[in-house]
Amino acid sequence: MMKGKAYPVDSARIPVQNPFILVGHHTDTYPSGDGNMAPSEYPTDWIKGNDFSKTRGWKMYHGRHVPGFPAHPHRGFETITYARKGVIDHFDSFGNSGRYADGDVQWMVAGKGIQHAEMFPLIETEQPNPFEIVQIWLNMPKRLKMGEPAYQMHWRETIPVVPLAETNPAKNYLKVLVGRYDDAVSGSAPASSYGFEANHHINVWDGQIEAGNHFVIPAYPTDVKVQLYVMSGSLTHKDSVIPAKTLLVYTDDEPTTFEATADTTFMVFIGQTIDEPVFAYGPFVMTTRAEVEQAYADFEVTQFGGWPWDSHDPKIAADQPRFSSADQLKS
């Protein structure tokens, strides 16, 4: 039997629950680039280095020239970053770099500590640079928090796509970004990840379905939460309506069927809950305040491997195709 609750989503932050810390869904209608991957013109209301405008339609975030997030540290959790649209350039304190875009997924384990930069280069100079990103912060149990940092790519060409209807599969599908759906299995998690063990049931799916069709989410153990985010459109389950901009969090030990009452886009986040305290502050997610204070102290001393790049917001050449310099970090 389903047991759950629906939550409105009224900002870029989706109110996910354990084992996830947060999910950010950002959409930016970036203008054309200036040839150096920066905007062709900067906004007049821009606060340099801290731009999260809710009215302009696009944001520089912490970037000063190229939009994005210059070098910053993490410890104690994982990020799963889905480039739904646009380009993301990655740099880290272990000397790795990469570019991914338009449907690719990066899975990074911060573990005992890593610095990375996430920049959003505006490569197109003759047309706008639309951008959409979903970033998931996945918690780790204490036994894994001080493990080895790691990252790997799930390139869009390798991501399984499951048809949700016999007709028009281009508009009725489910992408298995992480985990599995029936017989469709994504690339594996990094070995130091909470998601590496199959019984933790870490899944991330991206779906689209037309009105009148339905899909089924499989049964999971009762300590596994299914979190269904309706981005647009509307779904129903029995007599309950799940409208756009709603997160449904539930458990069910039986398969659950959802009907589309409108053309709908959605994402699903699934995982076994972690029955431990959570203390999250800034870029660190630990179990106590003392552990977070220690993370700050350690970063002051070690810089989590240092920063080998010539700036905190490095660049990759605009004409460089997608790549990853390493699937696994070396500490």
C-alpha angles and dihedrals in degrees: 000000000000117000114183153121134225123227127194116240107215101159142032089276114084110211097234123169139219128349087028121068098197143334120212119199111190127179121186130181095208119191124233117297126252096231092266093071092258123115115283086235132013122230119257092227094053120136099204112236095008112057119150098148114178096193108044099066096238138050138207091207106193094333119118098193108000116037117252143062117311120210115322135154134246136186136175105023145052135249124214107191120193116195097205091173133359135019132303124191118204129204127168144184092258092064096257124137138175148160125227132172152161102024103350122129129212120200113197128180112204092189112158092356146316139170119217141167124216112196128179107211117202097222101168112084100177099046141026122286107226112199136190127171135177114196121187124198108206118194123227128212115252092255090064102036095091095044127118119297114242143165138187139173132244099200115209092241089062099044111108116238116203118200113231095193135029092231124059097002089177087074098032112057147115122219114210099216093166130007125359143301113199104308096344111101128185127216114290128269120252110276093247093051127110085230094059092087109072094215089068088068097213107180135165119183133177117203146177128191137174126235113277096029128100141204135199129227110207125241118269134187114277093253090061116088121211112206114192116191115195105205097179137355124022139280133195133205112193102309097341122101121211106195129194117293093029131126115207113198115190149144124221131168089201129063112273123217123208124193122207112228090179135016100289141193119196146162130213127208117189132177147141111262119249109227097211137100117271124213111179122178126163110318096346131084115191137142100255140027089244091058091051091049088051090051090056091047093049092049091053089056104036105021083216092276098334127259113281096184126097093241140014090248104042124182136227117208112271093235094052110117123223115296145147121215093205139011093200128036121231116217 
